[in-house]
PDB file of C-alpha atoms in Angstrom:
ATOM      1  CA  UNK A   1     -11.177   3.768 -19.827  1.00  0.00           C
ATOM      2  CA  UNK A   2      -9.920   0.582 -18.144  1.00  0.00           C
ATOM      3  CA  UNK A   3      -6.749  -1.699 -19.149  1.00  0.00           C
ATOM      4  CA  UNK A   4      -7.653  -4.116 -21.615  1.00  0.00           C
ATOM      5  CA  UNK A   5      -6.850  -7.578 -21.267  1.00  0.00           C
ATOM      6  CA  UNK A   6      -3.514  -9.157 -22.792  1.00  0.00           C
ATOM      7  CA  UNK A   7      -3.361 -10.451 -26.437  1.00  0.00           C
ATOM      8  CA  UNK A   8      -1.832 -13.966 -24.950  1.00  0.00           C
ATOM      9  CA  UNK A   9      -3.166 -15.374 -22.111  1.00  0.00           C
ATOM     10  CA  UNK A  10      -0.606 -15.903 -19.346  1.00  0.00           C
ATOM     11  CA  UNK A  11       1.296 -19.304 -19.028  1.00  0.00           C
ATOM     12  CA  UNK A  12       0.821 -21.351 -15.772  1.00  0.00           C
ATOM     13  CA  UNK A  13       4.275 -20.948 -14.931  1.00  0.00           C
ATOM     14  CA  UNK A  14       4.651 -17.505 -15.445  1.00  0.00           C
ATOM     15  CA  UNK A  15       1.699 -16.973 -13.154  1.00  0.00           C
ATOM     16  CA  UNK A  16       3.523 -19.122 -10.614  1.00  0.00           C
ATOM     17  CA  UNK A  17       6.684 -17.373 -11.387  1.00  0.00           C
ATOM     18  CA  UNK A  18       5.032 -14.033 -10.747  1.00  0.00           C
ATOM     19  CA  UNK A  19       2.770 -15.123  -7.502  1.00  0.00           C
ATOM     20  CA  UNK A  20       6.435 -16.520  -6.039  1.00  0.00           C
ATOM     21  CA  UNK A  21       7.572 -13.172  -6.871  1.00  0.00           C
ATOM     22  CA  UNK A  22       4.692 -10.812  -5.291  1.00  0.00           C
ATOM     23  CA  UNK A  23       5.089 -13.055  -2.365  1.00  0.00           C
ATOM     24  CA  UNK A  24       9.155 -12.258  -2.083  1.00  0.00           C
ATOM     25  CA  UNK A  25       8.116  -8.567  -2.396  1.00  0.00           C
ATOM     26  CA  UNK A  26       5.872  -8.816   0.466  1.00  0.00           C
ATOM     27  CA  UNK A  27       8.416 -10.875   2.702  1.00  0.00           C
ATOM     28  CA  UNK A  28      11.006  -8.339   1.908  1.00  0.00           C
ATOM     29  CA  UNK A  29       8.422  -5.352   2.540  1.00  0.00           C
ATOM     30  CA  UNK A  30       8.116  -6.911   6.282  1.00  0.00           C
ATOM     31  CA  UNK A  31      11.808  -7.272   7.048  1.00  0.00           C
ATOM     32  CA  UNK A  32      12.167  -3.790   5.883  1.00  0.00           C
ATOM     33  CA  UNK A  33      10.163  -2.434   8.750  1.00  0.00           C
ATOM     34  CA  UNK A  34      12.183  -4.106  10.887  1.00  0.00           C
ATOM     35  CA  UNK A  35      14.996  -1.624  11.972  1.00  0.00           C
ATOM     36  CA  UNK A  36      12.273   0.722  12.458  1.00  0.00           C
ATOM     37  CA  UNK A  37      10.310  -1.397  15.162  1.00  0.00           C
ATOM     38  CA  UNK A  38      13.941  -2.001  16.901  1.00  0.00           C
ATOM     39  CA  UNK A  39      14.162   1.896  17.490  1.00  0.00           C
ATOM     40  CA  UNK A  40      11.423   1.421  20.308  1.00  0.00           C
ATOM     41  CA  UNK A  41      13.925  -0.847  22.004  1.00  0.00           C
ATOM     42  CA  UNK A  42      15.302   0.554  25.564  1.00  0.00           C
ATOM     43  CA  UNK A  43      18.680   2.763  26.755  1.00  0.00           C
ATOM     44  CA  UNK A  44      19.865   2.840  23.142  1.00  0.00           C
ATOM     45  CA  UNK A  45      22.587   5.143  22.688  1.00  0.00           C
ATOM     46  CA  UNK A  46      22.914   8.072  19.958  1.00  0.00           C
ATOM     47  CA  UNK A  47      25.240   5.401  17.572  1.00  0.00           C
ATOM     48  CA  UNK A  48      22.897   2.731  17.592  1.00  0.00           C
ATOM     49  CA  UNK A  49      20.119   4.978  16.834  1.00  0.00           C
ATOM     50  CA  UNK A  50      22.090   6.515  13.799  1.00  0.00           C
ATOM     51  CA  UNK A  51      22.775   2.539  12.810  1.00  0.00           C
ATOM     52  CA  UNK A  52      19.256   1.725  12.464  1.00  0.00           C
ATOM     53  CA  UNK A  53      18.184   4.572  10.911  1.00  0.00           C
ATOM     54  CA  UNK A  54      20.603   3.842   8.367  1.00  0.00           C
ATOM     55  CA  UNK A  55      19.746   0.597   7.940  1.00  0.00           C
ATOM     56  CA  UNK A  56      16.155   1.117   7.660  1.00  0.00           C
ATOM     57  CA  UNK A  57      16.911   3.940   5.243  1.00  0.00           C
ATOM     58  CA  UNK A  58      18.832   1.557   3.215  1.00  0.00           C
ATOM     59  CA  UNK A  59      15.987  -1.339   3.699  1.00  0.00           C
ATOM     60  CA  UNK A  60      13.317   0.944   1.983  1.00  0.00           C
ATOM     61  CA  UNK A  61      15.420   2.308  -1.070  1.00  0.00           C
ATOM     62  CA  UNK A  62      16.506  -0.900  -1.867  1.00  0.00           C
ATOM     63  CA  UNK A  63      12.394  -2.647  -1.766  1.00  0.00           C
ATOM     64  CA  UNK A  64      11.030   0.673  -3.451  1.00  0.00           C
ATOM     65  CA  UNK A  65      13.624   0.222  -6.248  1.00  0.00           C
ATOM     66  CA  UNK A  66      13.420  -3.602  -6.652  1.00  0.00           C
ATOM     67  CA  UNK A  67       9.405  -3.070  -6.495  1.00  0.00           C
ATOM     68  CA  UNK A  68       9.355  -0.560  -9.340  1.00  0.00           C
ATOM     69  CA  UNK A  69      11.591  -2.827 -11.409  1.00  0.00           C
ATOM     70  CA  UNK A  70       9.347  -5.674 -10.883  1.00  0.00           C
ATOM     71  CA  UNK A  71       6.385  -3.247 -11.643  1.00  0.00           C
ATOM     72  CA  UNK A  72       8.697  -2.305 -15.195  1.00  0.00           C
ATOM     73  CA  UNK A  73       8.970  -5.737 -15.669  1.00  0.00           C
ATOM     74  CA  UNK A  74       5.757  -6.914 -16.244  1.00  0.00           C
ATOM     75  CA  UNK A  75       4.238  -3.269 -17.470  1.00  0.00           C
ATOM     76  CA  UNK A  76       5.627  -0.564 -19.312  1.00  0.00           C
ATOM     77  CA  UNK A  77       3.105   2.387 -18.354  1.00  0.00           C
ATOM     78  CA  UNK A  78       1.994   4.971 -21.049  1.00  0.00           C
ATOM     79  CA  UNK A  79       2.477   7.813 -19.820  1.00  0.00           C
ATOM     80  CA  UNK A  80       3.442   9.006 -16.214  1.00  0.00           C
ATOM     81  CA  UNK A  81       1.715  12.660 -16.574  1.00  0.00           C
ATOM     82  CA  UNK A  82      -0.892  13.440 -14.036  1.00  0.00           C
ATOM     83  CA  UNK A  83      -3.792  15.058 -16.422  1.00  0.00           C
ATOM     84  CA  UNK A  84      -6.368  17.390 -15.095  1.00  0.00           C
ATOM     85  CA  UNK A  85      -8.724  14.431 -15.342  1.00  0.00           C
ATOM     86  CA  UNK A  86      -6.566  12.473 -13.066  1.00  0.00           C
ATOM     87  CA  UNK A  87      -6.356  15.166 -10.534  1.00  0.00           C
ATOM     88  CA  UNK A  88     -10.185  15.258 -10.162  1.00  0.00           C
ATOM     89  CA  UNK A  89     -10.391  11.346  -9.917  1.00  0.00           C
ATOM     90  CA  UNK A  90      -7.617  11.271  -7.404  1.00  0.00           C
ATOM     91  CA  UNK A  91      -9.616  14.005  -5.160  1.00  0.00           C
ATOM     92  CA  UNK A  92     -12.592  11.849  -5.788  1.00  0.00           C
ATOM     93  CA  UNK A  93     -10.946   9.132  -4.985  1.00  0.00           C
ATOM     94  CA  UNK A  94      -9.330  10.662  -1.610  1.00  0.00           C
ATOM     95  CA  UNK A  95     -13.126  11.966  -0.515  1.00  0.00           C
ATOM     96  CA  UNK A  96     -14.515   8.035  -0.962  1.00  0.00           C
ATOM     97  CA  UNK A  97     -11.677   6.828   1.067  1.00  0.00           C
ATOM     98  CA  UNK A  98     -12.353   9.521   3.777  1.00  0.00           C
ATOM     99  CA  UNK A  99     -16.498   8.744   3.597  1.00  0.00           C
ATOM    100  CA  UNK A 100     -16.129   5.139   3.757  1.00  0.00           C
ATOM    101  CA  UNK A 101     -13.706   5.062   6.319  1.00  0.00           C
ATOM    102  CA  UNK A 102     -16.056   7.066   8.801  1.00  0.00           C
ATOM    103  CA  UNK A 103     -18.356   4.375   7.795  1.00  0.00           C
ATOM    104  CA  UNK A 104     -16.724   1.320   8.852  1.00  0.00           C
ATOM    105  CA  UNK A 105     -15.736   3.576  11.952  1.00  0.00           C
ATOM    106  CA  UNK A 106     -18.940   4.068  12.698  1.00  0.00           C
ATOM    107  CA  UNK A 107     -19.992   0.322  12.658  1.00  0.00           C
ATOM    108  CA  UNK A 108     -17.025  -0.805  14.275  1.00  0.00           C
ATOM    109  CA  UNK A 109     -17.500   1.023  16.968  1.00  0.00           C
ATOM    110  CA  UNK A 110     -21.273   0.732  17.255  1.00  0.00           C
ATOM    111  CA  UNK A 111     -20.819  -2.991  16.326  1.00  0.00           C
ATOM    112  CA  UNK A 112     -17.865  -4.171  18.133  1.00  0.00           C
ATOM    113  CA  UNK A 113     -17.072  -1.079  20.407  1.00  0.00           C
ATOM    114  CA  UNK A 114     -13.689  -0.222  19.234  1.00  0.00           C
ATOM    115  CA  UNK A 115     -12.315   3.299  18.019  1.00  0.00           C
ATOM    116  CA  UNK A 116      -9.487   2.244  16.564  1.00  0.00           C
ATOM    117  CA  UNK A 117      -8.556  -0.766  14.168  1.00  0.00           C
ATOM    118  CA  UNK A 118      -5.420  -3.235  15.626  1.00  0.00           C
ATOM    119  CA  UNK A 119      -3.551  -1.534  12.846  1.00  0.00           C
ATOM    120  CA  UNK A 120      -3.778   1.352  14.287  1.00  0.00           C
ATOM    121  CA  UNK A 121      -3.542   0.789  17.685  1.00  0.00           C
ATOM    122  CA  UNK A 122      -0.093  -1.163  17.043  1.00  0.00           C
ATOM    123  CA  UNK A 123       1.006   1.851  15.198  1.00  0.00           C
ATOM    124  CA  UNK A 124       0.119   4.506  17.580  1.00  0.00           C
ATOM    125  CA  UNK A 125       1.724   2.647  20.443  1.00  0.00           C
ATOM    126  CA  UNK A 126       4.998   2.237  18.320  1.00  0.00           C
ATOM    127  CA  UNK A 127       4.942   5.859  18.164  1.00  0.00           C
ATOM    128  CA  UNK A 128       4.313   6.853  21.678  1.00  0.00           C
ATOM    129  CA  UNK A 129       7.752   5.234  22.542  1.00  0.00           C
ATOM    130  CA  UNK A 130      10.009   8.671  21.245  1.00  0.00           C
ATOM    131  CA  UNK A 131       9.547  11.184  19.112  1.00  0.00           C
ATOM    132  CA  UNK A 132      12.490   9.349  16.869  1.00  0.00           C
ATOM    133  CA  UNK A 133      10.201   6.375  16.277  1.00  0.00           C
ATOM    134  CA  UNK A 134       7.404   9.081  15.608  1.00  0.00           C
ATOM    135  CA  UNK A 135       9.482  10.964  12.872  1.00  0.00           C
ATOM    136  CA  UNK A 136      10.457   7.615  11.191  1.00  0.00           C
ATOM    137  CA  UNK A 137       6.995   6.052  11.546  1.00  0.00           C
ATOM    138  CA  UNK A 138       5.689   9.313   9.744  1.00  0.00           C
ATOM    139  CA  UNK A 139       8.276   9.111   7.087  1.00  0.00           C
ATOM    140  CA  UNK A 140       7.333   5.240   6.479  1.00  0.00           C
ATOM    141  CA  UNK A 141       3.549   5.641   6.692  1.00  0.00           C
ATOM    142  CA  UNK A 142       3.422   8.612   4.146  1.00  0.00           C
ATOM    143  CA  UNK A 143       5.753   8.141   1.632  1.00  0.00           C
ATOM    144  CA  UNK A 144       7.711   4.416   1.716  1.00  0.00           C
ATOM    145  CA  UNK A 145       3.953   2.596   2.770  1.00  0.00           C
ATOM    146  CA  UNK A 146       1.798   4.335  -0.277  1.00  0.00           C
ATOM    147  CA  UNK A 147       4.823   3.562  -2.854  1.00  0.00           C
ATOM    148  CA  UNK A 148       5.163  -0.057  -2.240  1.00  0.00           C
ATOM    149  CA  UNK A 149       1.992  -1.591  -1.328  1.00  0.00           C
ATOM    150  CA  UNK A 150       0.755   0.620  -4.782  1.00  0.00           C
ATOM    151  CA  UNK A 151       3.495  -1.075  -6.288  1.00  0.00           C
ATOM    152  CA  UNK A 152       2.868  -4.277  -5.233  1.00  0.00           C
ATOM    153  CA  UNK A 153      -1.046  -4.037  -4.712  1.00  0.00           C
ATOM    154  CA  UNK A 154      -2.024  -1.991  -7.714  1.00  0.00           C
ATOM    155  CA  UNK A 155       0.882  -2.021 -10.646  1.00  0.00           C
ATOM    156  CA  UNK A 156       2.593  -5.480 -10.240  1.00  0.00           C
ATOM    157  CA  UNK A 157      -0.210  -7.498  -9.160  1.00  0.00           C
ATOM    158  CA  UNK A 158      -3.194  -6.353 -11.484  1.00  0.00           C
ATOM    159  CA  UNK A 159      -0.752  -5.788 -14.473  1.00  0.00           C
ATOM    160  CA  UNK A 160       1.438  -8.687 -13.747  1.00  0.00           C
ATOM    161  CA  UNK A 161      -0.853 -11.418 -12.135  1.00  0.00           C
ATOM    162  CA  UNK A 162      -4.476 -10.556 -12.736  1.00  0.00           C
ATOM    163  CA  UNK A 163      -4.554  -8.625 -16.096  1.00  0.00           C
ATOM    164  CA  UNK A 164      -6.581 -11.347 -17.777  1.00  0.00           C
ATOM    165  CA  UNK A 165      -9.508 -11.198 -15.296  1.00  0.00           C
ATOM    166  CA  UNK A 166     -12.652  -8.694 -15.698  1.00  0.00           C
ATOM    167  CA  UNK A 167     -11.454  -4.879 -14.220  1.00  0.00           C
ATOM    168  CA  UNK A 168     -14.078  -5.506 -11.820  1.00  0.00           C
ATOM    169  CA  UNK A 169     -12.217  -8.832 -10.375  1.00  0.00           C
ATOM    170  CA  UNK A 170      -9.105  -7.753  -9.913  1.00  0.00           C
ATOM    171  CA  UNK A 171     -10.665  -4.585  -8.710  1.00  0.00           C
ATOM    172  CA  UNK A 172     -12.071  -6.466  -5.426  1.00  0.00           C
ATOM    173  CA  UNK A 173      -9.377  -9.037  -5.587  1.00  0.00           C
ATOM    174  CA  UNK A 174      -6.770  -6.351  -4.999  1.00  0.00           C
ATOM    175  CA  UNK A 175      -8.789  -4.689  -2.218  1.00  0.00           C
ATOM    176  CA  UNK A 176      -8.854  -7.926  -0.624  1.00  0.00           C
ATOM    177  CA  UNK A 177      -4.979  -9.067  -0.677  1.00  0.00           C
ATOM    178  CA  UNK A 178      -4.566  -5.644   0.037  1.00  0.00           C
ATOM    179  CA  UNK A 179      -6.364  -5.688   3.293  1.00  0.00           C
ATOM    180  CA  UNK A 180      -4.728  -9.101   4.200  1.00  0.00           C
ATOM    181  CA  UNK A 181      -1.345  -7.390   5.189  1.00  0.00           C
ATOM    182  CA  UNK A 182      -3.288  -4.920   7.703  1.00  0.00           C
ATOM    183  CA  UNK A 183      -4.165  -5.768  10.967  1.00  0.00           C
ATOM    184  CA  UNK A 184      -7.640  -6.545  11.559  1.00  0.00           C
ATOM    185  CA  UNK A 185      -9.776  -7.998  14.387  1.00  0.00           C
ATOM    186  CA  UNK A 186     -12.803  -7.898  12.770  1.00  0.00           C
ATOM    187  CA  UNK A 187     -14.948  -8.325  10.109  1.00  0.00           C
ATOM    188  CA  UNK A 188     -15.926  -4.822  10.043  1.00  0.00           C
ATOM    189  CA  UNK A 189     -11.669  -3.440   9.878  1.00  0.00           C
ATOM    190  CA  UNK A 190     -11.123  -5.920   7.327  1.00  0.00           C
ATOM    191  CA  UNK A 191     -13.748  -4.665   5.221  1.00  0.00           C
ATOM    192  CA  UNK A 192     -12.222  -1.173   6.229  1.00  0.00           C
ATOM    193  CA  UNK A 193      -8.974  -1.779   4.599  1.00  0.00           C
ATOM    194  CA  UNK A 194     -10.468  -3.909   1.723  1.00  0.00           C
ATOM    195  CA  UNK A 195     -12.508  -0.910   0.278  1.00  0.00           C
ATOM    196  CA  UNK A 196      -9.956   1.011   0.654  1.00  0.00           C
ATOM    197  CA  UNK A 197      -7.675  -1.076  -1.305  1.00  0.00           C
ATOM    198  CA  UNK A 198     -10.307  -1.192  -4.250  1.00  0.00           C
ATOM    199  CA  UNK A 199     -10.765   2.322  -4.071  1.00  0.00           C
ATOM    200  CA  UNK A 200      -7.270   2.609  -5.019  1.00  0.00           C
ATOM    201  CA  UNK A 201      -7.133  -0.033  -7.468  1.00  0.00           C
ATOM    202  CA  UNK A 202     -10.443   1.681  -9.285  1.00  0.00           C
ATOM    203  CA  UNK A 203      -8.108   4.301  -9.693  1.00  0.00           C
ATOM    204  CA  UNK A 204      -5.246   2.752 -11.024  1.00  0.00           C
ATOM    205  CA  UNK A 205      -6.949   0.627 -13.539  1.00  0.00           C
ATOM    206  CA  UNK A 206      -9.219   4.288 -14.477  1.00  0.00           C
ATOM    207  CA  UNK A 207      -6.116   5.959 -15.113  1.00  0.00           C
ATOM    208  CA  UNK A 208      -3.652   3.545 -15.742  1.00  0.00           C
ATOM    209  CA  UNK A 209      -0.905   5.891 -13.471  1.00  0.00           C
ATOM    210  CA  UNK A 210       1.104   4.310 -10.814  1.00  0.00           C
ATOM    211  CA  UNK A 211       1.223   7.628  -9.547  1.00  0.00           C
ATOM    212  CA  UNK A 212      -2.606   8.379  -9.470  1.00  0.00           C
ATOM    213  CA  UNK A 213      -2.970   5.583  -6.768  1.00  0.00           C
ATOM    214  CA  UNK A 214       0.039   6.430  -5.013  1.00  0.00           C
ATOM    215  CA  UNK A 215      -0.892   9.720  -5.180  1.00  0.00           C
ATOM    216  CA  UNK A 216      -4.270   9.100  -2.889  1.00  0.00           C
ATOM    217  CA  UNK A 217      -2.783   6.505  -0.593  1.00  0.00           C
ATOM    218  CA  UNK A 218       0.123   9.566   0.580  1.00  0.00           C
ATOM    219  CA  UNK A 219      -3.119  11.688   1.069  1.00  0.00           C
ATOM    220  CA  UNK A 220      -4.765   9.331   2.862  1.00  0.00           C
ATOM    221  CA  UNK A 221      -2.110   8.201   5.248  1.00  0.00           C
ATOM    222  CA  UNK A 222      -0.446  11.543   5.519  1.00  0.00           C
ATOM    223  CA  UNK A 223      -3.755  13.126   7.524  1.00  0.00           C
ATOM    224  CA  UNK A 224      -4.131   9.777   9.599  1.00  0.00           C
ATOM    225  CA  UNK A 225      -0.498  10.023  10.362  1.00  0.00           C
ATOM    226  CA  UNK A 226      -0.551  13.693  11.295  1.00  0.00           C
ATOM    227  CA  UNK A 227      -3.623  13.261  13.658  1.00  0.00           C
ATOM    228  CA  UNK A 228      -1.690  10.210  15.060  1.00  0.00           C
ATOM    229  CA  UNK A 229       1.190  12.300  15.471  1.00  0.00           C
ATOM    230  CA  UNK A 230      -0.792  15.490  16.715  1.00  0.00           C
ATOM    231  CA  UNK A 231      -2.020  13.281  19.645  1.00  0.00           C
ATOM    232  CA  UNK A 232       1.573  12.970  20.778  1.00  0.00           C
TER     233      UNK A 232
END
């Protein structure tokens, strides 16, 4: 069953409030990948290395936890139990991701003649710099990535933002916004990303688990990550 609309309609300000907010989250989500990008930087030595590691370690614990208490904020969640239910929705879920993205592969390639989205690409040659980049890029895409943007994408923004619209609308309307912070050149890898995103948020709203989403996204970007990382 899908989340049912609030009893009281949201007040203008508090969606203002809340739209400010979700755009602070995303800001801060940026500068957190920041340290990470600096690791490709040239001749650094062991300490520096161990300095921005730290300081992207400390950069993603502190977004993750200020992301989950917005999410608390605006939502308390039933229950946090994956069900057996869940379990086959989130494989379902997983399989559509993997069908549609072979898809849009498919016609981006045969359309525009590219293999790769720019997300991609800019990702894969961050990681051909070192195999330190390559660990941390890994680490970022699998676990920290999935977390957040579900956070953001999925729990704070449908529950906190768009929870008075049709399922269906802020279904596609989170697909969308999600897409927006990917890199895309085209029509074809925005669309990519977009399904994608309302893949995920079809699950969220199904189950009404955080974790069910975040759950798929981790699947999802684990395998790309490990291919990525395989080619290395």
């Amino acid at each position: 069953m899908f989340f049912v609309k609030e009893k009281e309609p949201i007040r203008w300000r508090t969606y203002l409030k809340r739209i400010g907010l979700l755009a602070l989250l995303l800001f801060l989500y940026q500068l957190a990948e920041v340290p990470m990008s600096l690791l490709a930087l040239p001749h650094l030595s062991l300490p520096w290395i161990i300095f921005i590691l730290i300081c992207s370690l400390v950069a993603v614990a502190l977004i993750i936890w200020y992301a989950w208490y917005c999410y608390q904020k605006v939502y308390q969640q039933v229950s946090h139990k994956i069900t057996k239910s869940n379990i086959y929705l989130i494989i379902g879920g997983y399989l559509a991701t993997v069908v549609m993205a072979q898809v849009f592969t498919f016609l981006n390639s045969k359309i525009y003649g590219q293999e790769d989205t720019a997300n991609d690409i800019v990702l894969q040659t961050l990681m051909s710099h070192n195999s330190i980049i390559l660990v941390a890029a890994c680490i970022f895409g699998i676990f920290v990535a999935p977390i957040v943007e579900e956070l953001l994408f999925r729990g704070f923004l449908m529950r906190g933002i768009l929870v008075n619209l049709k399922p269906i609308y802020a279904i596609i309307i989170s697909g969308l916004l999600f897409s927006s912070i990917h890199l895309s050149s085209n029509p074809i890898s925005f669309a990519l990303y977009a399904t994608i995103g309302m893949i995920l948020a079809y699950i969220y709203a199904k189950t009404d688990k955080i974790e069910a989403s975040i759950t798929v996204h981790m699947i999802n970007n684990a395998v790309a990550m490990i291919l990525m990382a395989l080619g290395y």
